[in-house]
Coordinates of C-alpha atoms in Angstrom, one line a residue:
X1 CA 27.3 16.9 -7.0
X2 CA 30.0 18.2 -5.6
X3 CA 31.2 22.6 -6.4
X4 CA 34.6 21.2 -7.6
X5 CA 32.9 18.9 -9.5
X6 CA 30.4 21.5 -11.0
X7 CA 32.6 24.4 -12.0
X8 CA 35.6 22.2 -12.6
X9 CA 35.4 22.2 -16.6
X10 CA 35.5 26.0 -16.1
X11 CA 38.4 26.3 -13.0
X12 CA 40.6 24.0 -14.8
X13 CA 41.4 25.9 -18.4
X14 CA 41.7 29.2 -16.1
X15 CA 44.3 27.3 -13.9
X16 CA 46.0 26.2 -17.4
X17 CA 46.3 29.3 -19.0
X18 CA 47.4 31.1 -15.1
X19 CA 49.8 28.6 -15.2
X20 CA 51.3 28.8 -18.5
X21 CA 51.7 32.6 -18.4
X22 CA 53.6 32.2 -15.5
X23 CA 56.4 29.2 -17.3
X24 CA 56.4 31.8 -20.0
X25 CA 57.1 34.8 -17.9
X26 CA 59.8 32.8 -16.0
X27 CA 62.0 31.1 -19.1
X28 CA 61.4 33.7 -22.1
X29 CA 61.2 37.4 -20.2
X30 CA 64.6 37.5 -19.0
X31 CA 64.3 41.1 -17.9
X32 CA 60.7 40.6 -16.3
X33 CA 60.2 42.2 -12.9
X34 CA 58.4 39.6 -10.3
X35 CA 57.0 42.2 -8.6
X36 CA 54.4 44.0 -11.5
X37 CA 54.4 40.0 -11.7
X38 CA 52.6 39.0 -8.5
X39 CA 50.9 42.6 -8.8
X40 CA 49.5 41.3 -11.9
X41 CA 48.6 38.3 -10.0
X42 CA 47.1 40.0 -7.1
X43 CA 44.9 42.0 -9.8
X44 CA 43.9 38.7 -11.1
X45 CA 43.7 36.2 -8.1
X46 CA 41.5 38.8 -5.9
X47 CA 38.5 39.4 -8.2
X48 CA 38.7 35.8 -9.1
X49 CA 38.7 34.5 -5.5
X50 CA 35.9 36.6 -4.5
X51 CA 33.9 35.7 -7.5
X52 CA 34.4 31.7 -6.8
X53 CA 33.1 32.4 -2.7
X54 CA 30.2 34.0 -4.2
X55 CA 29.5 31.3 -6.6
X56 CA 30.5 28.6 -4.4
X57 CA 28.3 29.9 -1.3
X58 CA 24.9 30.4 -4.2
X59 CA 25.9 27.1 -5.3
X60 CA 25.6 25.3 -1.7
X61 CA 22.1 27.7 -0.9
X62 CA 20.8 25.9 -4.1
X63 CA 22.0 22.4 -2.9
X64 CA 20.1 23.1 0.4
X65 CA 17.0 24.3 -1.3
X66 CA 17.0 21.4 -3.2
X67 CA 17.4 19.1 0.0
X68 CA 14.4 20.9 1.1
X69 CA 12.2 20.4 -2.0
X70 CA 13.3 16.7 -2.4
X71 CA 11.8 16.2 1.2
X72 CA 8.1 17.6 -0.4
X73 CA 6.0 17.3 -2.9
X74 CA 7.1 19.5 -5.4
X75 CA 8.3 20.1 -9.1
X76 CA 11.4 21.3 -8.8
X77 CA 12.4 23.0 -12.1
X78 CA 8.9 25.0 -11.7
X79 CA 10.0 26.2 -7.7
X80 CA 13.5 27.3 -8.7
X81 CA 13.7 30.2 -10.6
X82 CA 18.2 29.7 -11.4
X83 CA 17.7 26.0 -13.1
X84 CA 19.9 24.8 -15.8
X85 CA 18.2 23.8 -18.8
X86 CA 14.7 24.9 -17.6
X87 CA 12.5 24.4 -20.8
X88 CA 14.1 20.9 -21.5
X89 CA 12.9 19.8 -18.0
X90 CA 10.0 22.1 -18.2
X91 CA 9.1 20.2 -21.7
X92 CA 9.7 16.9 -20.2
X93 CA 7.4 17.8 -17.1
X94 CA 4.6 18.2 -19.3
X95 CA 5.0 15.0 -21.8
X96 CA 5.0 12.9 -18.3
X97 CA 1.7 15.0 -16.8
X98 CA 0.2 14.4 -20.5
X99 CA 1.1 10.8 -20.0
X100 CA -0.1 10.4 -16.4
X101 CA -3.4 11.6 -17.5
X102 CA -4.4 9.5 -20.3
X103 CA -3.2 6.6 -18.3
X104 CA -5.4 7.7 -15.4
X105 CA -7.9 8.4 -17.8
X106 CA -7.9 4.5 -19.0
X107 CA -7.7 3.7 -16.1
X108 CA -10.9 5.2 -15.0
X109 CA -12.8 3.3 -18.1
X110 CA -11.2 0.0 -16.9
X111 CA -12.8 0.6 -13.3
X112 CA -16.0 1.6 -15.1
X113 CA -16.0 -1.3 -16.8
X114 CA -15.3 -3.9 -14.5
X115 CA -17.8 -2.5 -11.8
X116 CA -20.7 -2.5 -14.6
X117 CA -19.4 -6.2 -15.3
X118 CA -19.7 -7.1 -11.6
X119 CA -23.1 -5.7 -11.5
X120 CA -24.1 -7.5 -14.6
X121 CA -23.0 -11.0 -13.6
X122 CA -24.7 -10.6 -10.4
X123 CA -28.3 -10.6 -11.9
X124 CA -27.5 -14.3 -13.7
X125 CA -26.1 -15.5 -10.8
X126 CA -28.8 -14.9 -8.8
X127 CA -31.1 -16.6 -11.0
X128 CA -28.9 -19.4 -10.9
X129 CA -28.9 -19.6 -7.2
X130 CA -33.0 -19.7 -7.3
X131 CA -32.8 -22.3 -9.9
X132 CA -30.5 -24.2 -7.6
X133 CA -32.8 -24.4 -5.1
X134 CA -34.9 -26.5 -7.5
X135 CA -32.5 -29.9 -8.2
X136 CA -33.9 -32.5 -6.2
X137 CA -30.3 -34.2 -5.2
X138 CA -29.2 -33.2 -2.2
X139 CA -25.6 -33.3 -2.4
X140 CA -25.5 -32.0 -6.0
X141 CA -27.4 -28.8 -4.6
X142 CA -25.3 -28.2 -1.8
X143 CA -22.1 -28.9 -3.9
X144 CA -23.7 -26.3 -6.6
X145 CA -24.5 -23.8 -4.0
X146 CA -21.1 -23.8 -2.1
X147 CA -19.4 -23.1 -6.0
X148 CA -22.0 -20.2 -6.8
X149 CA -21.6 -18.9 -3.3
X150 CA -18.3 -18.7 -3.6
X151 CA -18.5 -17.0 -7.3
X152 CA -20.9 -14.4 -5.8
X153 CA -18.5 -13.4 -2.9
X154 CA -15.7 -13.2 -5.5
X155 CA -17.8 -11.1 -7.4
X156 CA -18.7 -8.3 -4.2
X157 CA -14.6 -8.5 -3.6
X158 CA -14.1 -7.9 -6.8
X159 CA -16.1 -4.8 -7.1
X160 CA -15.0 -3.5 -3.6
X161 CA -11.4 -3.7 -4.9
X162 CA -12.2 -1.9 -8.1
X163 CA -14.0 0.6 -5.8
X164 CA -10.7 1.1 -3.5
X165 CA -8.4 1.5 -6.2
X166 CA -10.5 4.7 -7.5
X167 CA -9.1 7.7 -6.5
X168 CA -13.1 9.2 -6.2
X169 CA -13.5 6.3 -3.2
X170 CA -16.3 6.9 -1.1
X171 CA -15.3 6.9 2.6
X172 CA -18.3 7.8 4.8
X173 CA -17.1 8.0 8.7
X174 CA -20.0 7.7 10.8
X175 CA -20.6 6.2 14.8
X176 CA -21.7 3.0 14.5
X177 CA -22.5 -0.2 16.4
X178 CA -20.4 -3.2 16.2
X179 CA -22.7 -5.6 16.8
X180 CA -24.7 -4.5 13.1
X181 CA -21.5 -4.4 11.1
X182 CA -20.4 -8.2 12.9
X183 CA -23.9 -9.2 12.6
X184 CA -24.1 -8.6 8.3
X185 CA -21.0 -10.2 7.7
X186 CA -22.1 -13.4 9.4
X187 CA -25.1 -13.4 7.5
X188 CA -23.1 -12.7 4.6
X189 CA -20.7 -15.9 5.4
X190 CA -23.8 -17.8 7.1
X191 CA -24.1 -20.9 4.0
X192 CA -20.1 -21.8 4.4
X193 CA -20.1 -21.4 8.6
X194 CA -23.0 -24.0 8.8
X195 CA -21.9 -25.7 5.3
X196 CA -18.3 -26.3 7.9
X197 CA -20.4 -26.5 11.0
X198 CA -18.7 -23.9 12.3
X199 CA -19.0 -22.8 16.3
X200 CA -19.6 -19.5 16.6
X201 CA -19.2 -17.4 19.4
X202 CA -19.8 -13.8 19.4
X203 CA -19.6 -11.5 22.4
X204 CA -20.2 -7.6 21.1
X205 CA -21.8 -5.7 22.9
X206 CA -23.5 -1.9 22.0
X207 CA -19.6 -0.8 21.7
X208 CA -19.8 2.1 19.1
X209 CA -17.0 3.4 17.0
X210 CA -16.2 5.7 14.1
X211 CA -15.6 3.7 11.2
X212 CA -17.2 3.6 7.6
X213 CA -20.0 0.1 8.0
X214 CA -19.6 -0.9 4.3
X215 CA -16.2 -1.2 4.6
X216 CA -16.0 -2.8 7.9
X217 CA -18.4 -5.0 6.9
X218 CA -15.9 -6.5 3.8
X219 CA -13.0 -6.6 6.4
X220 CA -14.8 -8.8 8.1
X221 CA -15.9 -10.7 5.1
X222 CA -12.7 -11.4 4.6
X223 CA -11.3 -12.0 7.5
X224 CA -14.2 -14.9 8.3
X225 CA -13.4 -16.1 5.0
X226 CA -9.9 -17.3 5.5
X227 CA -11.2 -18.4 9.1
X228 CA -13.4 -20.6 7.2
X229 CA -10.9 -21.6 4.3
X230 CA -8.0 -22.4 7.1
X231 CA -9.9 -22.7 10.4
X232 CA -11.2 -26.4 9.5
X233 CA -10.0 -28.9 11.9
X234 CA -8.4 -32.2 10.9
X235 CA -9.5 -35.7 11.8
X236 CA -7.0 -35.9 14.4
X237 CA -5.7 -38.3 17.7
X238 CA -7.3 -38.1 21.2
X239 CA -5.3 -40.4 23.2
X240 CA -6.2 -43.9 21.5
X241 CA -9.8 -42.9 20.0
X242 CA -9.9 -40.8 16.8
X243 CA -11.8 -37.6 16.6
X244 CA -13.2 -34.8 14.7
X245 CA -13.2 -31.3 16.6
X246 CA -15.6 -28.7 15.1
X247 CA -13.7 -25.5 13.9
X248 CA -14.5 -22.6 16.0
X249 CA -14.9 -18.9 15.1
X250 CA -14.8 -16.3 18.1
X251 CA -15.8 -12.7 17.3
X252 CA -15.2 -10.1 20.6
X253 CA -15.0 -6.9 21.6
X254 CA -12.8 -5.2 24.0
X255 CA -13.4 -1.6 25.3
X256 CA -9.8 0.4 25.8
X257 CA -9.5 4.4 27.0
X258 CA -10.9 6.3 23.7
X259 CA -10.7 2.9 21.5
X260 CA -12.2 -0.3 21.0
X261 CA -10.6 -3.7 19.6
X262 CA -12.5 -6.2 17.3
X263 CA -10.6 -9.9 17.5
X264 CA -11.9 -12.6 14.8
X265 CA -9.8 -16.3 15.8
X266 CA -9.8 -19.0 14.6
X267 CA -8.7 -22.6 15.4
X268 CA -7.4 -23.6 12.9
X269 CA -4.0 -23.8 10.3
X270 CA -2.8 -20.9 12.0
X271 CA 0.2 -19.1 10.0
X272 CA 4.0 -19.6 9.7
X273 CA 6.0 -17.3 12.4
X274 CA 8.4 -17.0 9.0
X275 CA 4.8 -15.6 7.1
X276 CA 2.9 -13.7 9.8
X277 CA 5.5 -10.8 9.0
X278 CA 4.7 -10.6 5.6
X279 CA 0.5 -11.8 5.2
X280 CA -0.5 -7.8 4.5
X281 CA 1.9 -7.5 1.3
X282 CA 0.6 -7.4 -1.7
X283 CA 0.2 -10.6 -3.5
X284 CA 1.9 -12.4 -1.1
X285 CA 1.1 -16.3 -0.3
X286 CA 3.1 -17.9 2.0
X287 CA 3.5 -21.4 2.7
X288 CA 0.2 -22.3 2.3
X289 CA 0.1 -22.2 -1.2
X290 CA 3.5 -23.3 -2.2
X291 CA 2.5 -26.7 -0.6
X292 CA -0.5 -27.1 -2.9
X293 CA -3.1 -27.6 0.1
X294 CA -4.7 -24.1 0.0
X295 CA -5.1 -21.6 -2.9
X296 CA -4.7 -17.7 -2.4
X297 CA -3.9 -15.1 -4.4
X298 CA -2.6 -13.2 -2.1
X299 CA -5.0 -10.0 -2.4
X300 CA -7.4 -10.4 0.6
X301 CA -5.2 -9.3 3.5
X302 CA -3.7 -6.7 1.3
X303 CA -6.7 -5.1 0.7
X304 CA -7.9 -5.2 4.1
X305 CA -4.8 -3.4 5.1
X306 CA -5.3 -1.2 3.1
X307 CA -9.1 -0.4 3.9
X308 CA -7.9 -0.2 7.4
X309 CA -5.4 2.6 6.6
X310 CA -8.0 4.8 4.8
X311 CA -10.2 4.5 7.4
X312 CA -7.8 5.3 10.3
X313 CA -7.8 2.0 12.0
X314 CA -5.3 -0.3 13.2
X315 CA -4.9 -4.0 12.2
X316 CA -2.7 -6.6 13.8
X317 CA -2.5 -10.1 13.9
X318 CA -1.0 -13.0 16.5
X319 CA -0.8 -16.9 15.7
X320 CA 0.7 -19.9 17.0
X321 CA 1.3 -22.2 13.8
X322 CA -1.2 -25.4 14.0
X323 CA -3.4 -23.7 17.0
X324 CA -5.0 -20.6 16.2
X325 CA -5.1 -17.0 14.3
X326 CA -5.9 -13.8 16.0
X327 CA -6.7 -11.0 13.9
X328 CA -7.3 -7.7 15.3
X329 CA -8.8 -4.4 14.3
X330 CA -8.4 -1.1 16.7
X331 CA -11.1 1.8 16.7
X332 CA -11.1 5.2 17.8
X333 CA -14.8 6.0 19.6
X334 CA -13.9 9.9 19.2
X335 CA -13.4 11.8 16.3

């Protein structure tokens, strides 16, 4: 907002009434003198004209404080002490904190609740996976383990994501070795890489970095999991004789100055160079799913970015659409 545009409802009427004293001065007082005339004005322009370079230099000092403010996190009508209408937008301040609060408050109970869902299911569902083990078909106790597998990884993500979305999130930094944190999440993913015959090929070393292990470990979860969703080869043409390649999962470490980089690729679908830009947003799907061949909500990668940020690491990713997927996770080894 603009001075002019501020004080013009008060400039204007005093420009009126300047204005029509001076018509009526010039038409009606026939005798007037025109010099007690522009005494009279220099009585009234001077004052005036000093009190508008006052108001208008306090005017732009407030605009700049304001710039300021707007740039931080900060309540404006409680930092500036000259505000117009203070107690409405001090009023309305406190309706939206008394608003944010019982919404954070529900929040909090729907968190609650969820986690003490997860944690529920998860004592049926592993008494279904012992009872699996008892059905004498072979195929129907595979197929039946693959679908309660896959409900019981749902399950962990689930409750990690409720846990991330907390604002108490617990975030324990700590030196760690790679090799442990790859290690679980293979076990973790261990009945769907030998369900896919997967080829694995790890080569960690006793690189240590600071990172929190629980988290790492679900990174990883996820990131094997869409090797193994998309990294599944297709019967496909060697010259004339047909052929089934087995889809390969490669897990390495590489040791930079004051950092280390985990890669996870696979050889597989590989992503769109129009969706490899876009695979960390939130919800997002891509390709994959419009075409009906894969299903995704769009949450895994997003969360994952995510987990990296809090924990001060860097993620990246490289593909080549049809030949492979390189995902990429940097660590700091110093605090």
């Amino acid at each position: 907002m603009s001075y002019i545009r501020k004080r013009g409802g008060q400039i204007l009427p005093c420009v009126a009434v300047f204005a029509a004293f001076h018509l009526y001065f010039f038409f009606f007082i026939q005798d007037g003198q025109t010099g007690l005339l522009l005494y009279l004005d220099l009585l009234i322009l001077a004052p005036g004209l000093l009190w508008m370079a006052a108001d208008c230099r306090k005017f732009w000092k407030t605009r700049k404080e304001i710039q300021g403010l707007l740039a931080q996190q900060e309540i404006i009508c409680r930092v500036l002490e000259d505000f117009e209408n203070r107690d409405v937008a001090e009023h309305d301040v406190q309706v939206m904190e008394q608003q944010v609060r019982r919404h954070f408050q529900e929040n909090r109970d729907l968190q609650d609740y969820v986690a003490k869902w997860c944690h529920e299911l998860k004592l049926p569902l592993a008494s279904a996976l012992l009872m699996n083990e008892k059905i004498q078909d072979p195929d129907l106790r595979r197929g039946m383990r693959e679908q309660l597998e896959k409900m019981n990884r749902q399950l962990g993500s689930m409750l990690m994501g409720c846990r991330l979305q907390s604002p108490l999130v617990d975030i324990q930094i700590k030196k760690v070795r790679l090799w442990d944190c790859v290690k679980m999440s293979v076990r973790n993913n261990q009945f769907f890489l030998i369900t896919h015959k997967f080829e694995l090929a790890v080569k960690t070393g006793e690189e240590e970095v600071y990172t929190d292990p629980q988290w790492l470990v679900y990174i990883l979860d996820q990131l094997i999991g869409n090797a193994v969703k998309y990294g599944r080869r297709e019967p496909g043409w060697s010259g004339t004789a047909q052929r089934q390649e087995a889809p390969v999962l490669r897990i390495w470490a590489e040791s930079q100055e004051e950092a280390v980089t985990l890669y996870v690729e696979d050889h597989g679908q590989g992503i769109r160079e129009q969706d490899i830009g876009r695979i960390f947003e939130k919800g997002y799907t891509g390709n994959n799913y419009h075409n009906g061949k894969y299903k995704s909500t769009g949450m895994g990668l997003y969360m994952v970015s995510q987990i990296a940020d809090r924990l001060g690491h860097q993620i990246a990713v490289e593909s080549r659409y049809g030949e492979y997927s390189r995902f990429g996770v940097r660590f700091c080894t110093r605090l």
